[in-house]
CSV table of N, CA, C and O in Angstrom, one decimal:
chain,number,residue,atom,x,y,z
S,1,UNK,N,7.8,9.5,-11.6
S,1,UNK,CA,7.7,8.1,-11.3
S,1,UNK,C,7.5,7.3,-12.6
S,1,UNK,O,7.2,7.9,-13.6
S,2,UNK,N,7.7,6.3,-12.5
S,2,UNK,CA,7.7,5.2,-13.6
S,2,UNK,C,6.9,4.0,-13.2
S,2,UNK,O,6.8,3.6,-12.1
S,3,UNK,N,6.3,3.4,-14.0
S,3,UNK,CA,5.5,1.9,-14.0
S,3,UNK,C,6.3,0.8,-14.6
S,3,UNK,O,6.8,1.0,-15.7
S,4,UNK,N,6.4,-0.4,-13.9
S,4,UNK,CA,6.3,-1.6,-14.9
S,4,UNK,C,5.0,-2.3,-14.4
S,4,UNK,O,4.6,-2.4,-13.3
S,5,UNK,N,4.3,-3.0,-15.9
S,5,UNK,CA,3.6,-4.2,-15.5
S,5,UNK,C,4.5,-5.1,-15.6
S,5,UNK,O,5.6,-5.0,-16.3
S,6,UNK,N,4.0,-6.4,-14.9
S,6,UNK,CA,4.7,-7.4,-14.4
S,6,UNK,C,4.1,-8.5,-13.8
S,6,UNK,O,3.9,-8.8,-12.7
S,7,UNK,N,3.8,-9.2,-14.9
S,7,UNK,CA,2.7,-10.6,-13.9
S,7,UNK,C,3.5,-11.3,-13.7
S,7,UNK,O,3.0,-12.3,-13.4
S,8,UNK,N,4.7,-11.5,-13.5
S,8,UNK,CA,5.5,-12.6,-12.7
S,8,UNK,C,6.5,-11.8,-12.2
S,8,UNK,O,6.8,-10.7,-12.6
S,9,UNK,N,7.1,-12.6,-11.1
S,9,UNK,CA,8.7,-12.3,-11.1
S,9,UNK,C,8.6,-11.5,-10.3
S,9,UNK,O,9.4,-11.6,-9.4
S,10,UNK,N,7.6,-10.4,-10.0
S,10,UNK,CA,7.6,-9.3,-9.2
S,10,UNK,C,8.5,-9.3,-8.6
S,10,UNK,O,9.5,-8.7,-9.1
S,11,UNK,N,8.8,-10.0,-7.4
S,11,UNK,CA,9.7,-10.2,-6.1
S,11,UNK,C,11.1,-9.8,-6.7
S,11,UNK,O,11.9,-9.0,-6.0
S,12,UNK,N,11.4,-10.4,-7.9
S,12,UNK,CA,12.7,-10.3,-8.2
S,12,UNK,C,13.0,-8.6,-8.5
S,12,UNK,O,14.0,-8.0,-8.2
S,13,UNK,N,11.7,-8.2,-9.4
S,13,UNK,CA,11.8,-6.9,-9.9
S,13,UNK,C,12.4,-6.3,-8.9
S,13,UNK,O,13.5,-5.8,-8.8
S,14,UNK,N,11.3,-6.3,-8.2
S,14,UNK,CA,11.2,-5.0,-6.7
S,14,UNK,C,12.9,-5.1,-6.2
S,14,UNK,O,13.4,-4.0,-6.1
S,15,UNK,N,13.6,-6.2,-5.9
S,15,UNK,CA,14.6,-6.0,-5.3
S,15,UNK,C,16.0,-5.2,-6.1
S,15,UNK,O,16.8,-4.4,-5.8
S,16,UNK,N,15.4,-6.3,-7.8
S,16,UNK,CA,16.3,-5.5,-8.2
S,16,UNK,C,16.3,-4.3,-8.7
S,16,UNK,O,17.3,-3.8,-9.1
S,17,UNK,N,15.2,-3.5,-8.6
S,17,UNK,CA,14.9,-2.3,-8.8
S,17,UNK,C,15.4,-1.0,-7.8
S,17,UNK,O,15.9,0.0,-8.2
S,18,UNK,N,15.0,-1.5,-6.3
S,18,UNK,CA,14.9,-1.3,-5.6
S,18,UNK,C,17.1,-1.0,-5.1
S,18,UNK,O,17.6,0.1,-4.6
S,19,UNK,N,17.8,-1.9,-5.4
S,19,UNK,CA,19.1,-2.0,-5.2
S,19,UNK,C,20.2,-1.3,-6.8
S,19,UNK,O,21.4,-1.2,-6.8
S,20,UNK,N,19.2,-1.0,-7.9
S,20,UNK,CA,19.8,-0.2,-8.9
S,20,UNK,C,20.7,1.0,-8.8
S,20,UNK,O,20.0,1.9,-8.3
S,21,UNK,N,21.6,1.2,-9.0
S,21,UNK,CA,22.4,2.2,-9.4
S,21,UNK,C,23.3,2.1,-10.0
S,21,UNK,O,24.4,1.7,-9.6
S,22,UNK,N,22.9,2.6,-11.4
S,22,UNK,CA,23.8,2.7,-12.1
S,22,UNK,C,24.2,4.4,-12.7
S,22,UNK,O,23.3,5.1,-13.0
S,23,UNK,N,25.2,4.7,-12.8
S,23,UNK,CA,25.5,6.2,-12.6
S,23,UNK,C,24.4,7.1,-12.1
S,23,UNK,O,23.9,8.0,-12.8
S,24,UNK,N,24.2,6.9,-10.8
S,24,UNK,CA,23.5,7.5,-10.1
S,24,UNK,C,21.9,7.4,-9.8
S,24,UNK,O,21.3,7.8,-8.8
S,25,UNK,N,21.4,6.9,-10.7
S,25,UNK,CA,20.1,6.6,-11.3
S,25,UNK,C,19.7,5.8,-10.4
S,25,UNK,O,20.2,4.7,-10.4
S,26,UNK,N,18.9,6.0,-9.5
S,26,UNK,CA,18.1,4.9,-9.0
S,26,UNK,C,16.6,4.7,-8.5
S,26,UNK,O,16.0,5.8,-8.6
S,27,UNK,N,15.8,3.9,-8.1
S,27,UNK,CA,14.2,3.7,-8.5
S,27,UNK,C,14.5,2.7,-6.7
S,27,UNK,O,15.4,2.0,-6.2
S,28,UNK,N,13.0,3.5,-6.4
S,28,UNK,CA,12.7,2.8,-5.1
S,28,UNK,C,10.9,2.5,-5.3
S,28,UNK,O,10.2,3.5,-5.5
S,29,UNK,N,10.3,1.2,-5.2
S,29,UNK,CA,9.5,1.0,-5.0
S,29,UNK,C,8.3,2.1,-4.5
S,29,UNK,O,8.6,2.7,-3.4
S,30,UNK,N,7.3,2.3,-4.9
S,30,UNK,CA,6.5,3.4,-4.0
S,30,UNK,C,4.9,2.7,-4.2
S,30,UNK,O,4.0,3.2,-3.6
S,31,UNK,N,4.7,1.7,-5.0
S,31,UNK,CA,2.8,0.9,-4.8
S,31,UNK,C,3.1,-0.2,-5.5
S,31,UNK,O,3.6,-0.2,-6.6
S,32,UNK,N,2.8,-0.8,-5.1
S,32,UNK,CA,2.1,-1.9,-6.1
S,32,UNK,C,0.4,-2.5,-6.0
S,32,UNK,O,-0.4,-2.7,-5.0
S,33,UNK,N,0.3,-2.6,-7.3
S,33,UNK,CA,-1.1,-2.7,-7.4
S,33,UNK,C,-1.8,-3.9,-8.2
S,33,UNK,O,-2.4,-3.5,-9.2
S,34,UNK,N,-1.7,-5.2,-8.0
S,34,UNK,CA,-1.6,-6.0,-9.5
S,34,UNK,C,-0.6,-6.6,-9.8
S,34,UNK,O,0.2,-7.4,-9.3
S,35,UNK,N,-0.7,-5.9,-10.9
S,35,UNK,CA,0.7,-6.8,-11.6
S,35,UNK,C,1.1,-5.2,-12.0
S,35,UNK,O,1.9,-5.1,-13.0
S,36,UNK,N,0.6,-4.0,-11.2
S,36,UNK,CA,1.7,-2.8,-11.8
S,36,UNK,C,2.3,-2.1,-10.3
S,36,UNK,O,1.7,-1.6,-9.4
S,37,UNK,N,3.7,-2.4,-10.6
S,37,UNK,CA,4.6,-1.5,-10.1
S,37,UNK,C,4.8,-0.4,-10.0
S,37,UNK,O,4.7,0.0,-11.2
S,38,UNK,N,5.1,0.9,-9.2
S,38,UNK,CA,5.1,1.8,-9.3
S,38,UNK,C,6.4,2.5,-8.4
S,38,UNK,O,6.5,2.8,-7.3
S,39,UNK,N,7.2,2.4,-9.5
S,39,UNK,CA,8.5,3.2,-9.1
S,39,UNK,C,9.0,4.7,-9.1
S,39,UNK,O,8.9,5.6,-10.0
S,40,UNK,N,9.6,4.9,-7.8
S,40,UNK,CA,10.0,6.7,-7.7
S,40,UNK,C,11.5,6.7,-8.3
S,40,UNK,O,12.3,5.9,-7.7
S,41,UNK,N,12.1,7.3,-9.1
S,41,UNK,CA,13.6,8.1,-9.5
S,41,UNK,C,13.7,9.1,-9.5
S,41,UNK,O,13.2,10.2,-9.9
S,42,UNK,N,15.0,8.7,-9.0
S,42,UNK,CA,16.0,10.6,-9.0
S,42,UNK,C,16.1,11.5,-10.4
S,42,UNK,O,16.3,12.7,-10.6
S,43,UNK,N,15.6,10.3,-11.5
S,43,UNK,CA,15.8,10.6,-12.8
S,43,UNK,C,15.2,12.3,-13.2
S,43,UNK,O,14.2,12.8,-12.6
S,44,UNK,N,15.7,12.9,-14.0
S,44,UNK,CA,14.7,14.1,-14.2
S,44,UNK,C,14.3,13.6,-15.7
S,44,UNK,O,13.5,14.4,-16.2
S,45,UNK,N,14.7,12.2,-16.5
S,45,UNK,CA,14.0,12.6,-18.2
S,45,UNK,C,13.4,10.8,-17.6
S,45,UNK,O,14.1,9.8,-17.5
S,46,UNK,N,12.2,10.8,-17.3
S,46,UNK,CA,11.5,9.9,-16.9
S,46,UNK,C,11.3,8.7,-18.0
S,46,UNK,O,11.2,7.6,-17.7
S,47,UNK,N,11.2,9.2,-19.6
S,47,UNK,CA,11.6,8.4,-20.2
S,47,UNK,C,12.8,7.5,-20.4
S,47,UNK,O,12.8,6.3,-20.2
S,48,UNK,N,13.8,8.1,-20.7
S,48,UNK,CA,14.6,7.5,-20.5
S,48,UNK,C,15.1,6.5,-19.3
S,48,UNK,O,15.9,5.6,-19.5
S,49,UNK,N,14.3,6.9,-17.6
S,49,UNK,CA,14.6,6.0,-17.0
S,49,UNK,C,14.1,5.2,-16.5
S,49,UNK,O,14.5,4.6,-15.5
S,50,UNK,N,12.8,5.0,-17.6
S,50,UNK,CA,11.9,3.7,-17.8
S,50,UNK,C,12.2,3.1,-19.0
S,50,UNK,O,11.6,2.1,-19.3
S,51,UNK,N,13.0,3.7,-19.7
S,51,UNK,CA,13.5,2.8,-20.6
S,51,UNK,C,15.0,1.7,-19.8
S,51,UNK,O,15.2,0.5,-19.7
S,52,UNK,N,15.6,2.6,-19.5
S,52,UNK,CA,16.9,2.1,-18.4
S,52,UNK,C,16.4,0.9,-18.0
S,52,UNK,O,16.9,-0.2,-18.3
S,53,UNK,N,15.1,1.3,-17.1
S,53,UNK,CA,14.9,0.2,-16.3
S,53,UNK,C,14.9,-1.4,-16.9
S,53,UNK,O,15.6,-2.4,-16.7
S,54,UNK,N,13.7,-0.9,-18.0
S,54,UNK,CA,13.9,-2.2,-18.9
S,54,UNK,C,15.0,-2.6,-19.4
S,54,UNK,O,15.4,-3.8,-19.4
S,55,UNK,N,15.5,-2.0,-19.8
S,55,UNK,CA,17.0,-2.4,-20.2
S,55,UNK,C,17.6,-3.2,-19.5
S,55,UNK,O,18.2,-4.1,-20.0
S,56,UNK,N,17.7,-2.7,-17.9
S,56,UNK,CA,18.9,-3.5,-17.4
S,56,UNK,C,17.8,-4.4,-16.3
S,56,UNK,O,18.3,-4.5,-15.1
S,57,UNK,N,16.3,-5.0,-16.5
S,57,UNK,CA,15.9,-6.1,-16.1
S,57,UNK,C,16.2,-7.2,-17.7
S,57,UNK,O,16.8,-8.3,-17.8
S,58,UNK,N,15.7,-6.5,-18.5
S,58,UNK,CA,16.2,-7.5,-19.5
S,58,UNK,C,17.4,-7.9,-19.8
S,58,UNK,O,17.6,-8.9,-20.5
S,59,UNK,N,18.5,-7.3,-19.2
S,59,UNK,CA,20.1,-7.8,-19.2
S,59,UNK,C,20.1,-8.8,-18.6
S,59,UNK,O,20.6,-9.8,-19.0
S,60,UNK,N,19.4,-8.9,-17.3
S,60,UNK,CA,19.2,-10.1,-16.1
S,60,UNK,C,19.2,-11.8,-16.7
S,60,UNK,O,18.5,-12.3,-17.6
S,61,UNK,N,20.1,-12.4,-15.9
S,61,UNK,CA,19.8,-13.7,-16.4
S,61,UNK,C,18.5,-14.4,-16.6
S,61,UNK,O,18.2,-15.0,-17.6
S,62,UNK,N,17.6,-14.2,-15.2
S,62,UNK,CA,16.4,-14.2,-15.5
S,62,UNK,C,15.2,-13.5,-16.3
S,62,UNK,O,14.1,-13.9,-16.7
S,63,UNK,N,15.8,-12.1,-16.6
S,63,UNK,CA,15.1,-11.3,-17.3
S,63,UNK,C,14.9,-11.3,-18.7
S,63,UNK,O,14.1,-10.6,-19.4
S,64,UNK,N,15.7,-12.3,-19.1
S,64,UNK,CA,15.6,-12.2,-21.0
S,64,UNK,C,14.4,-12.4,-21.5
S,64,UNK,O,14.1,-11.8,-22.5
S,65,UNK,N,13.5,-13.3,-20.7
S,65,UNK,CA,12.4,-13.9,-21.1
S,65,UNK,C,11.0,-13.7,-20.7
S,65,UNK,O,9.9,-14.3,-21.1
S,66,UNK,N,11.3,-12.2,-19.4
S,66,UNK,CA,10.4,-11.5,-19.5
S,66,UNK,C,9.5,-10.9,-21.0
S,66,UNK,O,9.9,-10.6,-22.1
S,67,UNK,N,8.1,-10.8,-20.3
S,67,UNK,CA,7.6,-9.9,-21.0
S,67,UNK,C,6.5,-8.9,-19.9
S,67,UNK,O,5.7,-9.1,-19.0
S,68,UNK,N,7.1,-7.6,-20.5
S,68,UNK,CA,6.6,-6.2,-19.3
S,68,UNK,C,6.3,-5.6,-20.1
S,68,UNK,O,6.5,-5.8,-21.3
S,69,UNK,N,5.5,-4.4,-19.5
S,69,UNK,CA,5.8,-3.1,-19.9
S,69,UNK,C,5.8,-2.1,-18.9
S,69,UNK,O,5.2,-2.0,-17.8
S,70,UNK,N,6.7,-1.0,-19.8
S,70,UNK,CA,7.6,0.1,-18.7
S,70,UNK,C,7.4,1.4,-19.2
S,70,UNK,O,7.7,1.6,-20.3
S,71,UNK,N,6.8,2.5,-18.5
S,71,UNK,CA,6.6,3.3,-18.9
S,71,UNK,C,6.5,4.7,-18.0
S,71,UNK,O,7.3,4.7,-17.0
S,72,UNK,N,5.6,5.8,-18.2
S,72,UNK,CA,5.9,7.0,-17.5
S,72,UNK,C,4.5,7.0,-16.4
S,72,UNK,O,3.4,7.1,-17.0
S,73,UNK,N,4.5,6.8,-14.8
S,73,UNK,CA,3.5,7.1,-14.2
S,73,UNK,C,3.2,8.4,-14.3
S,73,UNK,O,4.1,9.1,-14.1
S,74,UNK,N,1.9,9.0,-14.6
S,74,UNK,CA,1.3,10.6,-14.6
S,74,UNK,C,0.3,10.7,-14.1
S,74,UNK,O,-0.2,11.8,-14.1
């Protein structure tokens, strides 16, 4: 699993998180707690698919001006 914090925007996260696939990769919501998210993936290198993630919320028209952070739930 993977985390983002997220004091805003949540709503938007979760959906677009939630509706992600990109070559296969995808993250479904599993807690939220706060302002931290807590996402499940198919991924097997967990870093990298919390890096992904950030990546393609910060691609987001809305997302450039986020500020998060994304990392490995353990």
């Amino acid at each position: 699993m993977i985390f983002l914090n997220a004091p805003i925007m949540q709503d938007k996260i979760i959906d677009f998180m939630n509706s992600y696939n990109e070559n296969g990769l995808t993250f479904k919501l599993k807690s939220k707690n706060g302002m931290k998210l807590v996402f499940e993936t198919n991924a097997e290198d967990l870093e990298a698919a919390a890096k992904a993630a950030k990546n393609a919320i910060h691609a987001q028209p809305w997302g450039t001006v986020l500020y998060f952070q994304a990392g490995v739930e353990k």
